[in-house]
Coordinates of C-alpha atoms and ligand atoms in Angstrom, one line a residue:
X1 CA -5.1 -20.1 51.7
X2 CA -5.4 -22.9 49.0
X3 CA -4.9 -26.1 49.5
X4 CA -4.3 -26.9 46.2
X5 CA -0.3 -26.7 44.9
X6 CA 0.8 -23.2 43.6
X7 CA 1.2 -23.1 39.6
X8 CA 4.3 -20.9 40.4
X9 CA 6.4 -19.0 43.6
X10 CA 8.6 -16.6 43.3
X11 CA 11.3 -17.0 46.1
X12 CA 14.0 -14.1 47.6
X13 CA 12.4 -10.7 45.1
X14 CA 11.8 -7.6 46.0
X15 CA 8.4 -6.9 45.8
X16 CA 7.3 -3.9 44.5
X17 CA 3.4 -3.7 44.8
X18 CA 2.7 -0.2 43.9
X19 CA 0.1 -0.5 46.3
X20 CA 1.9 1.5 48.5
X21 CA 0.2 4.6 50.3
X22 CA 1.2 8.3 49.7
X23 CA 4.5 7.8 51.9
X24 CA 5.9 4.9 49.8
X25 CA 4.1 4.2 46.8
X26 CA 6.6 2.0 45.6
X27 CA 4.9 -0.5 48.3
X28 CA 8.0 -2.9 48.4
X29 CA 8.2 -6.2 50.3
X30 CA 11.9 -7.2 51.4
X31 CA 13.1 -10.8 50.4
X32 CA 9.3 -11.3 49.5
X33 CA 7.7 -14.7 47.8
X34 CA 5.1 -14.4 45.6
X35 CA 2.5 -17.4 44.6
X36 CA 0.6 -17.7 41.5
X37 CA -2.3 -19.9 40.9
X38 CA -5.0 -20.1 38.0
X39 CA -3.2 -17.1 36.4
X40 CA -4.1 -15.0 39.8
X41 CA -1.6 -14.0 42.6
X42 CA -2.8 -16.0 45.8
X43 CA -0.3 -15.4 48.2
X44 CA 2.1 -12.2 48.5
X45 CA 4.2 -11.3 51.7
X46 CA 7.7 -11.7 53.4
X47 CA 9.2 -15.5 52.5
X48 CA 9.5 -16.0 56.1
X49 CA 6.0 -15.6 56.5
X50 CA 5.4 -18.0 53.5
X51 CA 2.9 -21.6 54.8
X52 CA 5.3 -24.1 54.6
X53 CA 7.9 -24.5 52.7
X54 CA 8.7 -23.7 49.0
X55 CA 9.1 -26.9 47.7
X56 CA 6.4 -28.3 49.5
X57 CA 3.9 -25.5 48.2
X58 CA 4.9 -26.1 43.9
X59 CA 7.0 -27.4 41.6
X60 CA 7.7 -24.5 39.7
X61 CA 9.9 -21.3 42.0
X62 CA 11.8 -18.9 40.9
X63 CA 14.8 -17.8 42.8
X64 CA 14.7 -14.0 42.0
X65 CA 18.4 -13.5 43.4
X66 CA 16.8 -10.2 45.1
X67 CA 16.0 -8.7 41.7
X68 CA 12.8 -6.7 41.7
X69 CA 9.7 -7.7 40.6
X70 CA 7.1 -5.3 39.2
X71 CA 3.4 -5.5 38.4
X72 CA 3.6 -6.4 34.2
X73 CA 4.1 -2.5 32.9
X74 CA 1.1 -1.1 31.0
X75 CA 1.3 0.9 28.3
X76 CA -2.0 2.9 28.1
X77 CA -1.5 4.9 24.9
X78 CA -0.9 3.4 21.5
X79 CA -1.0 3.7 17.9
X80 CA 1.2 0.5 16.9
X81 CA -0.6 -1.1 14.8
X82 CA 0.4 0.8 11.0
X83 CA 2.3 -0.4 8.0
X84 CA 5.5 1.2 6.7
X85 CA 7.3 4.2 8.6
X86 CA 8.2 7.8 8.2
X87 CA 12.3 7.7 8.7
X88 CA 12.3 9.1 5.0
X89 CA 10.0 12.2 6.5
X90 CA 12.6 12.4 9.2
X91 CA 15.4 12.8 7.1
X92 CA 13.7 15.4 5.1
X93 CA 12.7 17.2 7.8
X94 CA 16.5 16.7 8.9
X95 CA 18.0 17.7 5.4
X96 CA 15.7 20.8 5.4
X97 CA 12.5 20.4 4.0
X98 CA 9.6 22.4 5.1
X99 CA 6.0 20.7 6.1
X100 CA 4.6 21.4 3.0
X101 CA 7.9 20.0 0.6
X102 CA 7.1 16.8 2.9
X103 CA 3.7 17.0 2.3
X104 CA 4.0 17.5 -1.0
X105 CA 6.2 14.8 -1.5
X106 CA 3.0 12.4 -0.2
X107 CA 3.9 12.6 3.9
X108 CA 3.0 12.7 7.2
X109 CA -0.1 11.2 8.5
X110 CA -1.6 10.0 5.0
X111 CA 1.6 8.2 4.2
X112 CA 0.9 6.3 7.3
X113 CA -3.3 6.0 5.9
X114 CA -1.9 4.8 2.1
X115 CA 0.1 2.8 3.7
X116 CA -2.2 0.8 6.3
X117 CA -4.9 0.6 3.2
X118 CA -3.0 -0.9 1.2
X119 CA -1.6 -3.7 3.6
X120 CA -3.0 -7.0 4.0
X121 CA -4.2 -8.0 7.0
X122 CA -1.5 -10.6 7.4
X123 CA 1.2 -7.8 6.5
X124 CA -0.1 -5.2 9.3
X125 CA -0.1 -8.0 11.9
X126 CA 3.6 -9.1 11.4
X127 CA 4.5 -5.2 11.1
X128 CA 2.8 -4.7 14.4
X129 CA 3.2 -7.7 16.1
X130 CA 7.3 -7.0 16.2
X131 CA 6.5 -3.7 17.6
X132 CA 4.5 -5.5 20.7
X133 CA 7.1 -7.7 21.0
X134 CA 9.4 -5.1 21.4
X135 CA 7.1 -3.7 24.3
X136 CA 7.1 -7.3 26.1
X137 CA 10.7 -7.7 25.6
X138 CA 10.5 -4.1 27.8
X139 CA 7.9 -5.6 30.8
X140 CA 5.4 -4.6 29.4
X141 CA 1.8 -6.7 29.8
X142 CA -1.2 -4.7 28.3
X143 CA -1.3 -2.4 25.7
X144 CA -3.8 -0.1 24.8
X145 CA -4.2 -0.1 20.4
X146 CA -5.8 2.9 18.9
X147 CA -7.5 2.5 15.0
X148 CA -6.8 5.9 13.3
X149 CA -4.7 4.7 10.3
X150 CA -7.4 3.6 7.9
X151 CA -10.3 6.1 8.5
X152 CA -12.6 4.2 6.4
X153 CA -14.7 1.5 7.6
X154 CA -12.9 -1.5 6.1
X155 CA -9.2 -0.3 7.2
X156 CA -10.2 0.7 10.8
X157 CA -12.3 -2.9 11.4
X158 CA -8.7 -4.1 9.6
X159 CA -6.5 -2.3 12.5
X160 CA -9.2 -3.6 15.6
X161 CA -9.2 -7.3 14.4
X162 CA -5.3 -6.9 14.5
X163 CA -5.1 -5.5 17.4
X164 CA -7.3 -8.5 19.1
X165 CA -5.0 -11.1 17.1
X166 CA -1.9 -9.7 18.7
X167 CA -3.4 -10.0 21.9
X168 CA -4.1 -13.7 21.5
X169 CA -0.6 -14.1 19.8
X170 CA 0.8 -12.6 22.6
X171 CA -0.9 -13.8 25.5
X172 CA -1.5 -10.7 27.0
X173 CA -3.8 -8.2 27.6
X174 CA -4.9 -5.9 24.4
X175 CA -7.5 -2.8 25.4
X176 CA -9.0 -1.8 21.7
X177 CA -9.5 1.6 21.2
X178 CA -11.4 2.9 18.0
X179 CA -10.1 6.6 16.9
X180 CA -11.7 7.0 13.9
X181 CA -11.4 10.6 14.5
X182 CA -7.7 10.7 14.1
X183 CA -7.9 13.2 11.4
X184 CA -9.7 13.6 8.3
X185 CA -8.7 11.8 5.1
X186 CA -8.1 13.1 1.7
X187 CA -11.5 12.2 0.2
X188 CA -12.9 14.0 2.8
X189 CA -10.5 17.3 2.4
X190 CA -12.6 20.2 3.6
X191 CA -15.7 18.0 4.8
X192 CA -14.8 17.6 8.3
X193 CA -18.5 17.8 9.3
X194 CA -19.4 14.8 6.8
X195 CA -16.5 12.7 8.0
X196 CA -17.7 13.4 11.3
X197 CA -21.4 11.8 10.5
X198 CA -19.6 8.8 8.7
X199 CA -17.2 7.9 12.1
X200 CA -20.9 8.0 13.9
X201 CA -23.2 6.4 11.7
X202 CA -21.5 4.1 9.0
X203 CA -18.1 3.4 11.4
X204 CA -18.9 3.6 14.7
X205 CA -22.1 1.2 14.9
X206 CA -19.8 -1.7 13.1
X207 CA -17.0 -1.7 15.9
X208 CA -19.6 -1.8 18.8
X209 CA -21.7 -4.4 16.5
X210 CA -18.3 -6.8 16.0
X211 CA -17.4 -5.6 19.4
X212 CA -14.0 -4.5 18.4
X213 CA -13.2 -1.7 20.8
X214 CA -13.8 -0.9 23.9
X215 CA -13.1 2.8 24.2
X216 CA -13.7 5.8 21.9
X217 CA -10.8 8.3 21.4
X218 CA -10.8 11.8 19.4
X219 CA -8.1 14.1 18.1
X220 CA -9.3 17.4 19.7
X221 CA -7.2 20.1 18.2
X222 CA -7.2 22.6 15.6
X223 CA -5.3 20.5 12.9
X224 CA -7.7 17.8 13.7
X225 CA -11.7 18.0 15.4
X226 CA -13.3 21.0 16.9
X227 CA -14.7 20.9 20.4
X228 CA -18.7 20.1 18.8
X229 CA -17.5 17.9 16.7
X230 CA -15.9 16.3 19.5
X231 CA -18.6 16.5 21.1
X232 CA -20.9 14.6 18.8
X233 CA -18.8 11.3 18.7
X234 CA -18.8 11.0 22.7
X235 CA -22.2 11.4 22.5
X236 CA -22.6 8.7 20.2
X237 CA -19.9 6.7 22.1
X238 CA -22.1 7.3 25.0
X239 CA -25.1 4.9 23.4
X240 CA -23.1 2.3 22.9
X241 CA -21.6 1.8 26.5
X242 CA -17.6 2.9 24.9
X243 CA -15.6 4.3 27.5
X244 CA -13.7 7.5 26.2
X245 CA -10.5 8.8 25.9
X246 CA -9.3 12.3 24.3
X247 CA -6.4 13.5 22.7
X248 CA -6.5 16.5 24.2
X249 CA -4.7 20.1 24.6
X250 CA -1.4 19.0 22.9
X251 CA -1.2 22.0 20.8
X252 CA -3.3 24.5 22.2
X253 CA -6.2 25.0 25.1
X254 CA -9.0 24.1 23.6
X255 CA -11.4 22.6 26.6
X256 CA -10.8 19.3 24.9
X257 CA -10.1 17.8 28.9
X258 CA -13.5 19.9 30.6
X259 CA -15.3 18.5 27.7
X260 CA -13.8 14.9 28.1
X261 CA -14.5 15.6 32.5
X262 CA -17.9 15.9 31.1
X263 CA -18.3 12.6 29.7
X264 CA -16.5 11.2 32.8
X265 CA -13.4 9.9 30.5
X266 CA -11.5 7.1 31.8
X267 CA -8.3 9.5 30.6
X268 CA -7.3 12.7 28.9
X269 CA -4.2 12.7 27.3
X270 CA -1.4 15.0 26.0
X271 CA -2.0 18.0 28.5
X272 CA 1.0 20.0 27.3
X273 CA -1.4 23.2 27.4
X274 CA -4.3 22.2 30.2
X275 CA -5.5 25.1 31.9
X276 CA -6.2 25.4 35.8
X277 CA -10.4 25.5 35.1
X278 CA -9.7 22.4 32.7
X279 CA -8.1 20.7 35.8
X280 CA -10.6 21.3 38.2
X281 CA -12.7 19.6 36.2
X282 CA -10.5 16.4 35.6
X283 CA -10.2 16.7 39.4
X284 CA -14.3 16.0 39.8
X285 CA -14.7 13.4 37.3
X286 CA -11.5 11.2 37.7
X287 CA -10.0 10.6 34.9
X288 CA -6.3 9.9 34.1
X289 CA -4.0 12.3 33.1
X290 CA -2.0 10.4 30.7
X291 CA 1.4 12.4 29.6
X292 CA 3.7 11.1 26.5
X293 CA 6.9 12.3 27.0
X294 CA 8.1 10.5 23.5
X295 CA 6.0 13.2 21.8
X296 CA 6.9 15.6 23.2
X297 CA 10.0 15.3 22.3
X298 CA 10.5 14.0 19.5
X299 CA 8.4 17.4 18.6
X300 CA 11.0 19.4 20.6
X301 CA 8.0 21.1 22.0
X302 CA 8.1 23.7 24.6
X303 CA 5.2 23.7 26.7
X304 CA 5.6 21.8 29.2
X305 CA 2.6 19.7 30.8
X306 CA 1.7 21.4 34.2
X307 CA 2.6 18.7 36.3
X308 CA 2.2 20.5 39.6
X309 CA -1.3 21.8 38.8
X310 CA -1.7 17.4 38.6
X311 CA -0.4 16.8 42.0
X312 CA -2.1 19.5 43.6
X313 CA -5.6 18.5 42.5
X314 CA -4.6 14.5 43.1
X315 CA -5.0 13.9 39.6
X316 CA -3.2 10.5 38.7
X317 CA -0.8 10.5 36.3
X318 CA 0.1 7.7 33.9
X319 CA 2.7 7.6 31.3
X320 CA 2.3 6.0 27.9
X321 CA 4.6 5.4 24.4
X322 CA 2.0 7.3 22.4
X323 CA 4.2 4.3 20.1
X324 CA 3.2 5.4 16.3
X325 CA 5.3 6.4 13.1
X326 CA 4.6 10.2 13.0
X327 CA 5.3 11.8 16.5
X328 CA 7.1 8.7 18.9
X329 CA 8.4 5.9 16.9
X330 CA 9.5 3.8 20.3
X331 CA 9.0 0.7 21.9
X332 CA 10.4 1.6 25.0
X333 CA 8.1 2.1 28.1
X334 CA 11.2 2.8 30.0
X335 CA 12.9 5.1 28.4
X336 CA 9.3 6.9 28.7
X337 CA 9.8 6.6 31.9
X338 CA 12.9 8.5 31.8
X339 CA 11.5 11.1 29.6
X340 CA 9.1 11.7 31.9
X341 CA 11.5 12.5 34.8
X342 CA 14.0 14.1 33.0
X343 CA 11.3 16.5 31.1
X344 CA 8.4 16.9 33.2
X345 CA 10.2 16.0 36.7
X346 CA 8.5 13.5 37.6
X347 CA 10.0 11.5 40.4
X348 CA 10.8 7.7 39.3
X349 CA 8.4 7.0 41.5
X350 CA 5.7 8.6 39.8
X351 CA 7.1 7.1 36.5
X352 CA 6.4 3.8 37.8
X353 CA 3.0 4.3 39.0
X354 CA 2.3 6.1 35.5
X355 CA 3.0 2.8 34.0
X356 CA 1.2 0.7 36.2
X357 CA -1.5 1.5 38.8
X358 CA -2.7 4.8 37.4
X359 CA -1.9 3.1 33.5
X360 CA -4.3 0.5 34.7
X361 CA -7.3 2.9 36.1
X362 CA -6.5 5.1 32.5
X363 CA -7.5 1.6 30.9
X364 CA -10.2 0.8 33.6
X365 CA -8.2 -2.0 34.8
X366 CA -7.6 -1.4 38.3
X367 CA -9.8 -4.0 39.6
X368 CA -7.7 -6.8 38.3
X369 CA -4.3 -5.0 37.0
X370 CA -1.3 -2.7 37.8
X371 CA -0.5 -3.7 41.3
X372 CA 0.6 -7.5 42.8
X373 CA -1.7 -7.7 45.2
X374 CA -4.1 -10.9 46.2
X375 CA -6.5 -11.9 43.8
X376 CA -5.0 -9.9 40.9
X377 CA -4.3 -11.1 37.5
X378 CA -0.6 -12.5 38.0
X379 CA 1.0 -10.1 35.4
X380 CA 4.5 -9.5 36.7
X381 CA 7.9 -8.2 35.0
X382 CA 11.4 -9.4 36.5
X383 CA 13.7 -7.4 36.4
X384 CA 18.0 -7.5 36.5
X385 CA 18.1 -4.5 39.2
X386 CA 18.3 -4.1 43.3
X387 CA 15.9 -1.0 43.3
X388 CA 13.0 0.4 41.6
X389 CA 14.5 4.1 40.6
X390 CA 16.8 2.2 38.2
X391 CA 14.1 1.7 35.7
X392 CA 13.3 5.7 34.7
X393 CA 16.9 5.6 35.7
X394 CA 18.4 4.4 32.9
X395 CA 18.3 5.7 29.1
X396 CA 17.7 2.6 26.7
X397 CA 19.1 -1.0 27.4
X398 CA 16.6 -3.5 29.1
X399 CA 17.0 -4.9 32.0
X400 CA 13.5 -7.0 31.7
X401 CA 14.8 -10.8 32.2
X402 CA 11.1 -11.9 31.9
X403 CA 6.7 -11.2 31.9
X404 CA 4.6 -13.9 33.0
X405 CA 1.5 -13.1 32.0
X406 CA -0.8 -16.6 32.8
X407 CA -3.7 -15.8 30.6
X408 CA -6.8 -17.1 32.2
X409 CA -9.3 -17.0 29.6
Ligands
ZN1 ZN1 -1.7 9.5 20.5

């Protein structure tokens, strides 16, 4: 206990922690006050329990009215920061046209790379700060940001500094994560190797250098990076203390998550196609298993991410917007989370673990985000609903009244 006066106390919420154990993850505390101070929760229980009275322990409380408060949601998989969009693409597609008409007609990912070079820096933040907005609006509190839409040095640093200047706009917590090798660009049509050698040795030393990112992410897959090619940039993450991250077995098995187990990533993400020697390995290293719904189906893909080969091996699974213009142009964390129930039968449960506790460990975050518990960063989402299950529940709206997110530093 502090002596000192609570910045802020939450009066008359439901709690829920997500610290729960394995019978109630949900963790909730009934008719619970909450007390923030220095931007960390300091006191978190049953009102009735509370040291004295509200009014005489701060000036500032918030009646909750027995609305539910939430850790501030995480979204742990992003790509939002890109000029322009593809809705012409999608009503191509829509009207027709075959991959290689769109292509043709200057589509798909490179629309998205033309697009981001040619932006100012000023341009891509307002283009990508509305999309962050958006996320806040929805409870959300940290964001992971991918590069991957300039894939040359100048754009990619571009994309990072944004991503930090959002962050500080924002007031909330921005995990920077460089994926130069998103795909290969034009100039480098054929050259995947070379590209390859520029991400490590021209790209790669700048971000660490201007420390811009704090993780190292690859697209493992046939249309994208082979498994030693792979490889190669986790070593070289490796020497410069990145965390990493893979984008791996959307579209086929390719080891992409063993390989990723091997270099201890924080998360491996996608999954539609990981096998059961893939998981075991997941299961020794403990990463995240990060699913994105939004993809998925926006894709209309069929395979469905082995969710039970997950539980039984106690991998945690978090849930993300994979938010970018090609594959899941949302803002929605929610609605994610609805995705993920309805499509991979997940309980709402997990959903709201996926976007908070296990989102924070994907991130490396656990120590100070995605639960309310004492001493953690006060990032908390109130929202206008009686029980937890209503937010995978519902399909769009927003019932987010509020984030505080009390930035410390
Ligand atoms: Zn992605």
């Amino acid at each position: 206990m502090n002596n000192k006066r609570w910045d802020v106390l939450y009066i008359n919420a439901t709690a829920v922690t997500c610290a729960g154990d394995a019978q109630s993850a949900y963790g909730i505390i009934e008719n619970a006050a909450i007390g923030i101070l220095d931007g960390k929760i300091c006191w978190l229980g049953p009102e009735a329990t509370l040291p004295n009275l509200p009014a005489l322990l701060s000036d500032h409380i918030i009646d909750a009215e027995g609305r539910c408060i939430t850790p501030g949601l995480i979204d742990c998989h992003t790509h939002l920061v890109y000029a322009g969009n593809r809705s012409h693409e999608f009503e191509m597609r829509l009207k027709g046209a075959t991959y290689e008409e769109i292509a043709k007609a200057g589509g798909g990912i490179r629309s998205t790379v033309s697009a981001t070079r040619a932006a100012s820096e000023d341009e891509l933040f307002e283009q990508s700060l509305k999309r962050a907005k958006a996320l806040v609006a929805n409870g959300v509190t940290t964001i992971e940001i991918k590069s991957g839409y300039g894939l040359n040095l100048e754009t990619e640093l571009k994309i990072l500094r944004v991503a930090k200047k959002i962050g500080e706009t924002l007031r909330i917590t921005i995990v920077p994560t460089f994926l130069g090798a998103h795909t290969v660009p034009e100039e480098f049509h054929g050259r995947a190797d070379d590209y390859i050698h520029y991400v490590i040795e021209e790209m790669l030393p700048r971000v660490a250098e201007e420390n811009l990112a704090k993780r190292v992410d690859v697209f493992c897959e046939k249309i994208a990076f082979s498994l030693a090619q792979t490889e190669k940039v986790f070593a070289a993450a490796q020497k410069y203390n990145l965390a990493i991250t893979c984008h791996a077995e959307q579209l086929s098995d390719s080891g992409s998550a063993a390989l990723s187990a091997k270099y201890n990533a924080q998360s491996v993400d996608h999954l539609e196609f990981l096998s059961k020697k893939s998981v075991a390995a997941l299961a020794q290293s403990g990463s995240v298993a990060v699913l994105l719904p939004g993809a998925f189906y926006f894709l209309r893909e069929k395979q469905l991410p082995s969710v039970d080969l997950l539980r039984e091996h106690k991998i945690p699974i978090a849930i993300a917007t994979d938010c970018n213009p090609g594959t899941s142009p949302t803002t929605s964390l929610t609605i994610m989370m609805n995705m993920a129930c309805t499509l991979f039968r997940l309980t709402p449960e997990e959903a709201l673990l996926g976007v908070t506790r296990h989102a924070a460990k994907a991130l490396g975050l656990l120590q100070t985000h995605g639960t309310l518990e004492l001493g953690k960063k006060a990032d908390i989402a109130l929202w206008d609903i009686k029980h937890p299950a209503e937010l995978a529940y519902q399909i769009g709206g927003n019932t987010c009244m509020g984030v505080s997110t009390f930035l410390t530093n």
